[in-house]
Coordinates of C-alpha atoms in Angstrom, one line a residue:
M1 CA -0.1 0.2 0.0
I2 CA 1.5 3.3 -1.0
Y3 CA 0.5 6.3 1.2
Q4 CA 0.2 9.8 -0.2
V5 CA 1.7 12.8 1.9
Y6 CA 0.9 16.2 1.0
V7 CA 3.9 17.7 3.2
R8 CA 2.3 21.0 3.8
S9 CA -0.8 19.4 5.3
F10 CA 0.5 16.2 7.0
A11 CA 2.0 17.5 10.3
D12 CA 4.0 20.6 11.4
G13 CA 7.0 20.0 13.3
N14 CA 8.1 23.6 13.9
G15 CA 4.9 25.4 14.8
D16 CA 5.0 27.9 11.6
G17 CA 1.6 26.4 10.4
T18 CA 2.9 24.5 7.4
G19 CA 3.7 20.7 7.5
D20 CA 7.5 19.8 7.1
L21 CA 9.8 16.8 7.1
A22 CA 10.2 17.0 10.8
G23 CA 6.6 16.4 11.4
V24 CA 6.5 13.4 8.8
R25 CA 9.7 12.1 10.8
A26 CA 7.8 12.4 14.1
R27 CA 4.5 10.4 12.4
L28 CA 6.5 7.5 10.7
P29 CA 5.5 5.3 13.6
Y30 CA 1.7 5.8 12.5
L31 CA 2.3 5.2 9.2
K32 CA 4.1 1.9 10.2
D33 CA 1.4 1.0 12.5
L34 CA -1.1 1.9 9.6
G35 CA 0.5 -0.8 7.3
V36 CA 1.9 1.8 5.0
D37 CA 4.6 -0.1 2.4
A38 CA 5.9 3.4 0.4
I39 CA 5.0 7.2 1.0
W40 CA 4.5 9.1 -2.1
F41 CA 5.5 12.7 -1.7
N42 CA 4.1 15.6 -3.3
P43 CA 6.7 18.0 -4.8
W44 CA 8.9 19.1 -1.6
Y45 CA 11.4 21.1 -3.9
P46 CA 12.1 24.8 -3.5
S47 CA 9.1 26.9 -5.2
P48 CA 7.2 30.1 -5.1
M49 CA 4.1 27.8 -4.5
A50 CA 2.2 29.5 -7.3
D51 CA 0.7 25.8 -7.9
G52 CA 1.1 24.0 -4.4
G53 CA 4.9 23.3 -5.2
Y54 CA 4.2 22.0 -8.8
D55 CA 6.2 25.2 -9.8
V56 CA 9.7 23.9 -9.2
S57 CA 12.5 26.3 -9.2
D58 CA 15.2 23.8 -8.2
Y59 CA 14.8 19.9 -8.5
R60 CA 17.9 19.0 -6.1
D61 CA 16.9 20.7 -3.0
I62 CA 14.0 21.0 -0.5
H63 CA 11.8 24.0 0.2
E64 CA 12.8 26.0 3.1
Q65 CA 9.5 25.7 4.6
F66 CA 9.7 21.9 4.6
G67 CA 13.2 21.6 5.8
T68 CA 16.5 20.8 4.2
L69 CA 18.1 18.1 1.8
H70 CA 19.9 16.8 4.8
E71 CA 16.5 16.2 6.4
A72 CA 15.1 14.5 3.5
E73 CA 18.1 12.2 3.2
A74 CA 17.5 11.0 7.1
L75 CA 13.8 10.6 6.4
I76 CA 14.3 8.6 3.4
R77 CA 16.5 6.4 5.7
E78 CA 14.4 6.5 8.9
A79 CA 11.3 5.4 6.7
L80 CA 13.3 2.3 5.1
A81 CA 14.6 1.3 8.6
L82 CA 10.7 0.8 9.1
G83 CA 10.3 -1.0 6.1
I84 CA 8.7 2.0 4.2
R85 CA 9.9 3.0 0.8
T86 CA 10.0 6.5 -0.5
I87 CA 8.5 7.8 -3.7
I88 CA 8.9 11.2 -4.7
D89 CA 7.0 13.6 -7.2
V90 CA 8.7 14.8 -10.5
V91 CA 7.2 17.6 -12.7
P92 CA 8.6 17.3 -16.2
N93 CA 6.1 19.1 -18.2
H94 CA 6.9 22.7 -16.6
I95 CA 9.1 24.4 -14.1
S96 CA 8.7 27.8 -12.2
D97 CA 9.1 31.1 -14.1
Q98 CA 11.6 31.6 -11.2
H99 CA 13.9 28.8 -12.3
E100 CA 17.1 29.9 -13.5
W101 CA 16.6 28.4 -16.8
F102 CA 13.4 30.6 -17.6
Q103 CA 15.1 33.7 -16.1
A104 CA 17.9 33.3 -18.3
A105 CA 15.5 32.7 -21.2
L106 CA 13.9 35.9 -20.5
A107 CA 17.2 37.9 -20.2
A108 CA 18.4 36.3 -23.5
G109 CA 15.9 37.4 -25.6
P110 CA 14.6 36.1 -29.0
G111 CA 16.4 33.7 -31.0
S112 CA 18.7 32.8 -28.0
A113 CA 19.7 29.4 -27.2
E114 CA 18.3 29.8 -23.8
R115 CA 14.8 30.1 -25.0
E116 CA 15.0 27.0 -27.1
R117 CA 14.4 25.1 -24.0
F118 CA 11.1 26.6 -23.8
W119 CA 8.0 27.3 -26.3
F120 CA 8.6 30.9 -27.4
H121 CA 6.7 32.3 -30.4
P122 CA 6.2 35.6 -31.9
G123 CA 2.7 35.2 -32.0
K124 CA 0.5 35.6 -35.1
G125 CA -0.8 38.8 -36.8
E126 CA 1.2 41.7 -38.5
N127 CA 2.7 42.7 -34.9
G128 CA 2.5 39.5 -33.0
D129 CA -0.3 40.5 -31.2
E130 CA -2.3 37.4 -31.5
I131 CA -1.7 34.2 -29.4
P132 CA -0.1 31.4 -31.1
T133 CA -2.8 28.8 -30.5
R134 CA -6.1 28.7 -28.7
W135 CA -5.0 25.3 -26.9
V136 CA -6.8 25.4 -23.6
S137 CA -5.1 25.1 -20.2
S138 CA -5.6 22.3 -17.9
F139 CA -6.6 25.0 -15.1
Q140 CA -9.2 26.7 -18.1
G141 CA -8.1 30.0 -19.6
E142 CA -5.4 30.8 -22.4
T143 CA -2.1 28.9 -22.3
W144 CA 0.0 31.7 -23.7
T145 CA 1.6 34.8 -22.0
R146 CA 3.3 37.7 -23.3
T147 CA 6.5 38.8 -22.6
T148 CA 7.9 42.4 -22.2
D149 CA 11.1 43.4 -24.0
P150 CA 13.7 45.5 -22.0
D151 CA 12.5 48.6 -23.9
G152 CA 9.0 48.2 -22.8
S153 CA 7.5 47.0 -25.9
P154 CA 5.7 43.8 -26.2
G155 CA 7.9 40.5 -26.9
E156 CA 7.3 37.0 -27.6
W157 CA 4.7 34.8 -26.1
Y158 CA 5.6 31.5 -24.1
L159 CA 3.7 28.4 -23.5
H160 CA 2.2 27.4 -20.1
M161 CA -0.5 24.2 -20.1
F162 CA -1.2 25.2 -16.6
T163 CA -0.4 28.7 -15.2
P164 CA 1.8 31.6 -16.4
E165 CA 4.0 30.7 -13.5
Q166 CA 4.6 27.4 -14.9
P167 CA 6.4 27.9 -18.3
D168 CA 6.3 24.4 -20.4
L169 CA 9.7 22.9 -21.3
N170 CA 10.5 21.9 -24.8
W171 CA 11.0 18.0 -24.5
N172 CA 12.5 18.3 -28.3
H173 CA 15.6 19.7 -26.4
P174 CA 18.4 17.7 -25.5
D175 CA 19.2 19.9 -22.6
V176 CA 15.5 19.3 -21.2
R177 CA 16.2 15.5 -21.5
R178 CA 19.5 15.4 -20.2
E179 CA 18.4 17.6 -17.2
H180 CA 15.8 15.2 -16.2
E181 CA 17.7 12.0 -16.3
D182 CA 20.4 13.5 -14.0
V183 CA 17.5 14.6 -11.3
L184 CA 16.4 11.1 -11.7
R185 CA 20.0 10.0 -10.9
F186 CA 20.3 12.8 -8.2
W187 CA 17.4 11.4 -6.1
F188 CA 18.0 7.5 -6.8
D189 CA 21.4 8.2 -5.4
R190 CA 19.9 9.0 -2.1
G191 CA 17.9 6.2 -1.9
V192 CA 14.5 7.0 -3.4
A193 CA 12.7 4.0 -4.4
G194 CA 10.7 5.7 -7.1
V195 CA 9.4 8.5 -8.7
R196 CA 5.8 9.6 -9.6
I197 CA 5.6 11.6 -13.0
D198 CA 3.0 14.5 -13.0
S199 CA 1.3 15.1 -15.9
A200 CA 3.0 12.3 -17.8
A201 CA 1.1 12.3 -20.8
L202 CA 1.6 16.2 -21.7
L203 CA 5.3 16.6 -22.2
I204 CA 5.4 16.6 -26.0
K205 CA 4.0 19.1 -28.2
D206 CA 3.7 19.3 -32.1
A207 CA 6.1 22.0 -33.1
D208 CA 3.9 23.1 -36.0
L209 CA 1.6 24.4 -33.4
P210 CA -1.7 23.0 -34.7
E211 CA -5.1 23.7 -33.3
V212 CA -6.8 20.9 -31.4
G213 CA -8.6 18.5 -34.2
E214 CA -6.5 19.9 -37.1
K215 CA -4.6 16.7 -37.0
L216 CA -5.7 13.1 -35.9
D217 CA -3.3 13.5 -33.1
H218 CA -3.5 15.7 -30.5
P219 CA -1.0 18.6 -30.4
T220 CA -0.2 18.3 -26.7
E221 CA -1.4 15.3 -25.1
D222 CA -0.3 11.6 -25.2
R223 CA 2.0 11.9 -28.3
D224 CA 3.8 9.0 -29.5
E225 CA 7.3 10.3 -28.9
L226 CA 6.6 10.3 -25.3
H227 CA 7.3 6.6 -25.2
D228 CA 11.0 7.1 -26.1
V229 CA 11.3 9.5 -23.0
Y230 CA 10.0 7.0 -20.9
R231 CA 12.3 4.2 -22.2
S232 CA 15.5 6.2 -21.3
W233 CA 14.1 6.8 -17.7
R234 CA 13.2 3.1 -17.2
A235 CA 16.7 2.5 -18.3
I236 CA 18.1 4.6 -15.7
A237 CA 15.7 3.1 -13.1
D238 CA 16.8 -0.4 -14.0
S239 CA 20.6 0.5 -14.0
Y240 CA 20.1 0.6 -10.0
P241 CA 20.1 -2.2 -7.5
G242 CA 16.7 -3.5 -6.3
T243 CA 13.5 -1.9 -7.6
R244 CA 13.2 1.8 -8.7
V245 CA 9.6 2.6 -9.8
L246 CA 7.9 4.7 -12.3
V247 CA 4.8 5.8 -11.5
G248 CA 2.8 7.7 -14.1
E249 CA 0.0 10.4 -13.6
I250 CA -1.9 9.8 -17.0
W251 CA -5.2 11.1 -17.7
V252 CA -5.8 9.1 -21.0
P253 CA -9.4 7.8 -21.6
D254 CA -8.4 5.2 -24.1
I255 CA -7.6 2.2 -22.2
E256 CA -5.2 0.8 -24.7
R257 CA -3.5 3.9 -25.1
F258 CA -3.1 4.0 -21.6
T259 CA -1.4 0.7 -21.0
A260 CA 0.7 1.3 -23.8
Y261 CA 2.9 3.3 -21.2
L262 CA 3.1 0.4 -19.0
R263 CA 4.9 -1.9 -21.6
P264 CA 7.9 -3.6 -19.7
D265 CA 10.6 -1.0 -20.8
E266 CA 8.4 1.9 -20.0
M267 CA 6.5 2.6 -16.7
H268 CA 6.0 0.2 -13.9
T269 CA 2.6 1.2 -13.1
A270 CA 0.3 4.2 -13.5
F271 CA -2.6 5.9 -11.7
N272 CA -6.0 4.3 -12.7
F273 CA -8.1 7.7 -12.8
D274 CA -11.1 5.8 -14.5
F275 CA -12.3 4.0 -11.3
L276 CA -11.5 7.2 -9.2
A277 CA -14.0 9.1 -11.5
R278 CA -16.9 6.5 -11.6
P279 CA -20.4 7.0 -9.9
W280 CA -21.6 4.9 -7.1
N281 CA -23.1 2.1 -9.1
A282 CA -22.5 -1.6 -8.9
A283 CA -22.6 -2.0 -12.9
S284 CA -20.2 1.2 -13.3
F285 CA -17.5 -0.2 -10.9
R286 CA -17.6 -3.5 -12.6
A287 CA -17.0 -2.0 -16.0
S288 CA -14.1 -0.3 -14.7
I289 CA -12.7 -3.0 -12.8
A290 CA -13.0 -5.4 -15.7
S291 CA -11.8 -3.1 -18.4
T292 CA -8.9 -2.0 -16.2
L293 CA -7.6 -5.9 -15.4
A294 CA -8.2 -6.7 -19.3
A295 CA -6.0 -4.0 -20.4
H296 CA -3.2 -4.6 -17.9
A297 CA -3.1 -8.3 -18.5
P298 CA -1.1 -8.2 -21.8
V299 CA 1.7 -6.0 -20.8
G300 CA 2.0 -7.5 -17.2
A301 CA 1.7 -4.4 -15.1
P302 CA -0.2 -4.3 -11.9
S303 CA -3.3 -2.2 -11.9
T304 CA -3.8 0.5 -9.5
W305 CA -6.6 1.5 -7.2
V306 CA -6.8 5.0 -5.9
L307 CA -10.1 6.6 -4.6
S308 CA -8.9 10.4 -4.1
N309 CA -5.6 12.5 -4.1
H310 CA -4.8 16.1 -3.6
D311 CA -6.5 17.2 -6.6
V312 CA -9.7 15.2 -6.2
T313 CA -13.0 15.9 -3.7
R314 CA -12.8 13.5 -0.9
P315 CA -14.8 10.5 -1.4
V316 CA -17.0 11.3 1.9
T317 CA -18.1 14.4 0.2
R318 CA -18.2 13.1 -3.3
Y319 CA -20.2 9.9 -2.4
G320 CA -22.7 11.8 -0.6
R321 CA -23.9 13.9 -3.6
E322 CA -26.9 13.4 -6.0
D323 CA -24.0 13.2 -8.8
T324 CA -21.5 10.9 -7.2
A325 CA -19.2 11.1 -10.6
F326 CA -15.9 13.2 -10.5
A327 CA -15.0 15.7 -13.1
F328 CA -13.0 18.8 -12.6
L329 CA -15.2 21.1 -14.5
K330 CA -18.1 20.3 -12.8
K331 CA -16.8 21.6 -9.3
R332 CA -18.8 24.4 -8.0
F333 CA -19.7 25.8 -4.6
G334 CA -22.9 24.8 -2.7
V335 CA -23.2 21.2 -4.3
P336 CA -25.5 19.5 -1.5
T337 CA -24.0 16.5 0.1
D338 CA -25.2 13.8 2.5
P339 CA -22.2 13.3 4.9
S340 CA -23.7 10.4 6.7
L341 CA -24.5 8.5 3.4
G342 CA -20.9 9.7 1.8
L343 CA -19.2 8.4 4.9
D344 CA -20.9 5.1 4.4
R345 CA -20.2 4.6 0.9
A346 CA -16.4 5.8 1.6
R347 CA -16.0 3.2 4.0
A348 CA -17.4 0.5 1.8
A349 CA -15.5 1.6 -1.3
A350 CA -12.1 1.6 0.7
L351 CA -13.0 -2.1 1.2
L352 CA -13.7 -2.5 -2.4
V353 CA -10.6 -1.4 -3.6
A354 CA -8.4 -3.2 -1.1
A355 CA -9.8 -6.5 -2.2
L356 CA -8.8 -5.8 -5.9
P357 CA -5.5 -7.1 -7.3
G358 CA -2.7 -5.0 -7.9
S359 CA -1.5 -1.7 -5.7
L360 CA -3.6 0.2 -3.4
Y361 CA -3.1 4.0 -2.9
I362 CA -4.5 6.0 0.0
Y363 CA -4.5 9.8 0.2
Q364 CA -3.5 11.2 3.6
G365 CA -6.7 11.8 5.8
D366 CA -9.0 9.3 3.8
E367 CA -8.1 6.6 6.5
L368 CA -9.9 9.4 9.0
G369 CA -13.1 9.7 6.9
L370 CA -12.3 13.4 6.3
P371 CA -14.7 15.2 4.2
E372 CA -13.8 17.7 1.8
V373 CA -13.8 21.4 3.5
E374 CA -16.1 23.4 1.3
D375 CA -16.4 26.6 3.4
L376 CA -12.9 28.0 3.3
P377 CA -12.9 31.8 3.5
P378 CA -12.2 32.8 -0.2
Q379 CA -9.4 35.0 0.6
L380 CA -7.8 32.1 2.1
I381 CA -8.0 29.8 -1.0
E382 CA -4.7 29.7 -2.8
D383 CA -5.3 27.2 -5.6
P384 CA -5.2 28.8 -9.2
M385 CA -7.8 26.5 -10.3
H386 CA -10.3 28.6 -8.4
Y387 CA -9.0 31.8 -9.8
R388 CA -8.4 30.9 -13.1
S389 CA -12.2 30.0 -13.1
G390 CA -13.3 33.5 -12.1
G391 CA -14.1 32.2 -8.7
I392 CA -16.9 29.5 -10.1
D393 CA -14.7 26.6 -9.1
P394 CA -14.0 25.9 -5.7
G395 CA -10.5 24.8 -6.6
R396 CA -8.8 21.9 -4.5
D397 CA -7.6 23.4 -1.1
G398 CA -10.6 21.6 0.5
C399 CA -9.1 18.4 0.3
R400 CA -5.4 19.7 1.4
V401 CA -6.8 21.1 5.1
P402 CA -4.0 19.8 7.5
L403 CA -4.9 16.7 9.3
P404 CA -6.3 16.4 13.0
W405 CA -4.0 14.3 15.0
S406 CA -5.2 14.8 18.6
G407 CA -7.0 17.1 21.1
Q408 CA -10.3 19.0 21.2
T409 CA -9.3 22.4 19.4
A410 CA -7.5 23.5 16.5
P411 CA -4.7 22.9 15.3
F412 CA -5.9 19.3 16.8
G413 CA -2.1 18.3 17.0
F414 CA -1.0 19.1 13.5
G415 CA 1.3 21.7 15.0
P416 CA 2.0 22.9 18.7
D417 CA -0.8 24.0 20.9
G418 CA -1.6 27.6 19.8
S419 CA -0.3 27.4 16.4
R420 CA -2.5 28.1 13.4
S421 CA -2.7 25.9 10.3
W422 CA -2.1 27.5 6.9
L423 CA -5.8 26.2 6.3
P424 CA -8.4 26.5 9.1
Q425 CA -9.5 23.1 10.5
P426 CA -13.5 22.8 10.9
V427 CA -14.6 22.6 14.6
F428 CA -16.2 19.1 14.2
W429 CA -12.8 17.7 13.3
A430 CA -12.2 17.0 16.9
T431 CA -14.3 13.8 16.5
L432 CA -12.1 12.8 13.5
T433 CA -8.7 13.1 15.2
V434 CA -6.0 9.9 15.0
E435 CA -6.5 10.2 18.8
A436 CA -10.2 10.1 18.8
Q437 CA -10.3 7.1 16.2
L438 CA -7.8 5.0 17.9
A439 CA -10.1 4.9 21.0
D440 CA -13.1 3.9 18.8
P441 CA -13.1 0.2 17.5
T442 CA -15.9 1.3 15.1
S443 CA -14.0 4.3 13.4
T444 CA -13.0 4.6 9.9
L445 CA -9.2 4.3 11.2
H446 CA -9.6 1.3 12.6
L447 CA -11.5 -0.3 9.5
Y448 CA -8.6 0.7 7.6
K449 CA -6.0 -0.8 9.6
Q450 CA -8.0 -4.1 9.7
A451 CA -8.5 -4.2 6.2
L452 CA -4.7 -3.2 5.5
R453 CA -3.6 -6.0 8.1
L454 CA -5.9 -8.5 6.3
R455 CA -4.6 -7.6 2.9
R456 CA -1.1 -8.3 4.2
Q457 CA -2.2 -11.6 5.8
L458 CA -4.5 -13.3 3.2
P459 CA -2.4 -15.0 0.5
E460 CA -5.6 -14.4 -1.6
L461 CA -5.2 -10.7 -1.6
G462 CA -2.8 -8.6 -3.5
D463 CA -1.7 -9.7 -6.8
G464 CA -3.5 -12.7 -8.5
D465 CA -6.8 -13.3 -10.5
L466 CA -10.3 -12.1 -9.8
E467 CA -13.4 -14.2 -10.6
W468 CA -17.0 -12.5 -10.8
W469 CA -19.6 -14.3 -8.5
D470 CA -22.5 -13.9 -10.4
D471 CA -24.3 -16.6 -8.5
A472 CA -24.3 -14.5 -5.1
V473 CA -25.7 -11.4 -6.7
S474 CA -28.3 -13.1 -9.0
G475 CA -31.6 -10.5 -9.1
A476 CA -29.8 -7.9 -7.0
P477 CA -28.3 -5.5 -9.7
G478 CA -27.1 -3.1 -7.0
M479 CA -24.6 -5.9 -5.8
L480 CA -20.9 -6.4 -6.9
A481 CA -19.3 -9.8 -5.9
F482 CA -16.1 -11.3 -6.6
R483 CA -13.7 -14.2 -5.4
R484 CA -10.1 -14.1 -5.0
G485 CA -7.8 -17.3 -4.5
D486 CA -9.2 -20.1 -2.3
G487 CA -12.2 -18.7 -0.4
F488 CA -12.1 -15.2 -0.3
A489 CA -15.1 -13.1 -1.6
C490 CA -15.8 -9.4 -1.6
L491 CA -19.4 -8.3 -1.6
V492 CA -20.7 -4.8 -2.3
N493 CA -24.2 -3.5 -2.0
T494 CA -24.5 -0.3 -3.8
D495 CA -28.2 0.0 -3.0
E496 CA -30.1 1.3 0.0
D497 CA -31.9 -2.0 1.1
P498 CA -29.9 -5.1 3.1
V499 CA -29.3 -8.3 1.3
A500 CA -28.6 -11.8 2.8
L501 CA -25.1 -12.8 2.5
P502 CA -24.4 -16.5 1.5
A503 CA -25.0 -19.0 4.6
D504 CA -21.9 -21.1 3.5
H505 CA -19.3 -18.0 4.0
E506 CA -18.5 -16.2 7.2
V507 CA -17.6 -12.0 7.7
L508 CA -13.9 -11.3 8.2
L509 CA -14.7 -7.7 7.8
A510 CA -17.4 -5.2 7.0
S511 CA -17.8 -1.7 6.6
A512 CA -21.1 -1.5 8.5
P513 CA -22.8 -3.8 11.0
V514 CA -23.9 -7.2 9.6
Q515 CA -27.2 -8.3 11.3
D516 CA -28.9 -11.2 11.1
G517 CA -26.6 -12.0 8.0
R518 CA -27.7 -9.2 6.2
L519 CA -25.1 -6.7 4.6
P520 CA -26.7 -3.2 4.9
G521 CA -27.1 -0.9 1.9
N522 CA -24.0 1.0 0.7
A523 CA -21.9 -1.3 2.4
T524 CA -19.0 -3.9 1.6
A525 CA -18.3 -7.3 3.3
W526 CA -14.9 -9.4 3.1
L527 CA -16.0 -13.1 3.7
A528 CA -14.4 -16.4 3.7
S529 CA -15.8 -19.7 2.8
R530 CA -16.8 -22.2 5.5
T531 CA -16.2 -25.1 3.0
T532 CA -13.0 -24.1 2.2
H533 CA -11.9 -23.0 5.6
P534 CA -13.9 -24.8 8.0
S535 CA -12.0 -23.8 11.2
R536 CA -11.3 -20.2 10.0
E537 CA -12.1 -17.6 12.7
P538 CA -13.2 -14.2 11.8
A539 CA -9.9 -12.2 11.6
A540 CA -11.2 -8.9 12.6
S541 CA -14.1 -7.5 13.9
R542 CA -17.2 -6.8 11.7
G543 CA -18.2 -3.2 12.7

């Protein structure tokens, strides 16, 4: 299981309101006890924080608010001593506009070698006043910004598929490829076990700058030339002893195009966003699981299962809405949600994904059943998605609110008493702290711990095959059932009414109490066959 740490919001070791590496190091025993195999860190590099650290100004150091390179090296060692490996983010599509390369490009001027590392263009029209293309930003809005020459006159335009503070690199340039290969070696030499590749399908652009739809292939997304980049990265990873993994953030709707990145000489694995975006529906879940497993089989790569991350509305809130699917462009303020229903479904979904073949990712705080914080004061929102939407999109800061660890008042152990976290925590989070949930055997934290312990203990779970168990859900369209290995089964009830569980199975773990052999609505149960394992005792409580 890989646990995602958003450093800024995990734990504050020095009381300045921002999470840091000291806070992570102090909480390593918690992660060990939870059952974490690896930690994935969002960018921890020096950055002006125009986009939460994804605008990197130096790939070989640590942001001063988080700590030092020495502390990062110590954290990697200390985590490994506990059996926890470290995965870090790399951001190859773009850098910060404060990076020395971009500052040099601005100073050097048009036609310079420094500008060839980026996408500078004189613009269209007689005076170059028209933007070079009308490509749409991933954060909405235009993707080109015009520079100003030293004499104050309008200059060239530069490309940024995200914000103007994040100029895109030109991956046709050998300096760009060489630099990122050196960055991989820098962190692998320090013991990092792998890298998560941000916006992995966006690096290569069509140099002819066509508009979207003018050619059969997309000018900025999922271009065939990308595979040469990742083959070179895989060769570097494979040159190190042990395993150094490449994990891609790939938003590609075509499942065959998606799994092309997972061929044996490219990435080891990639995030499966299809499942994350699906609505709360048994048929939809099954379709996503089946297509994902079928597509991964030919390339021999493990599937990945994730319910949320630092960009996505938390499951407790998402699953409590009328529309339980997820899409970035649909995010709006004031969308109603039922937090009780959402929590039931989020707990059920957690058991579902933990029972599937492949790798499991958990975003910090999901193990506590935290909801999205949707009433942040607008003046405190920092996410550029909010501002570039004209204030319509609430942005992603609601899933980035600092974690509650202990106590009855903010900052709930995130930092020292009396300190203030960089985003405010809701008052009712006093009931959701780690401390409170450890004392409650029915808590979501206990459910996660039990599930992860069983996932390690049961030989049927982890890698292996999945067999749909249609006989168990005959006549119940809201049910999803499958079997793993020799006697394990998972049943998910996405409807509201309870359903009878098979009499020849016993409950190992359930997301809600099972009464009189019936699984409640919006719940999941893990079962063991009484005939295959007649003497097996339930491995965990049913609550």
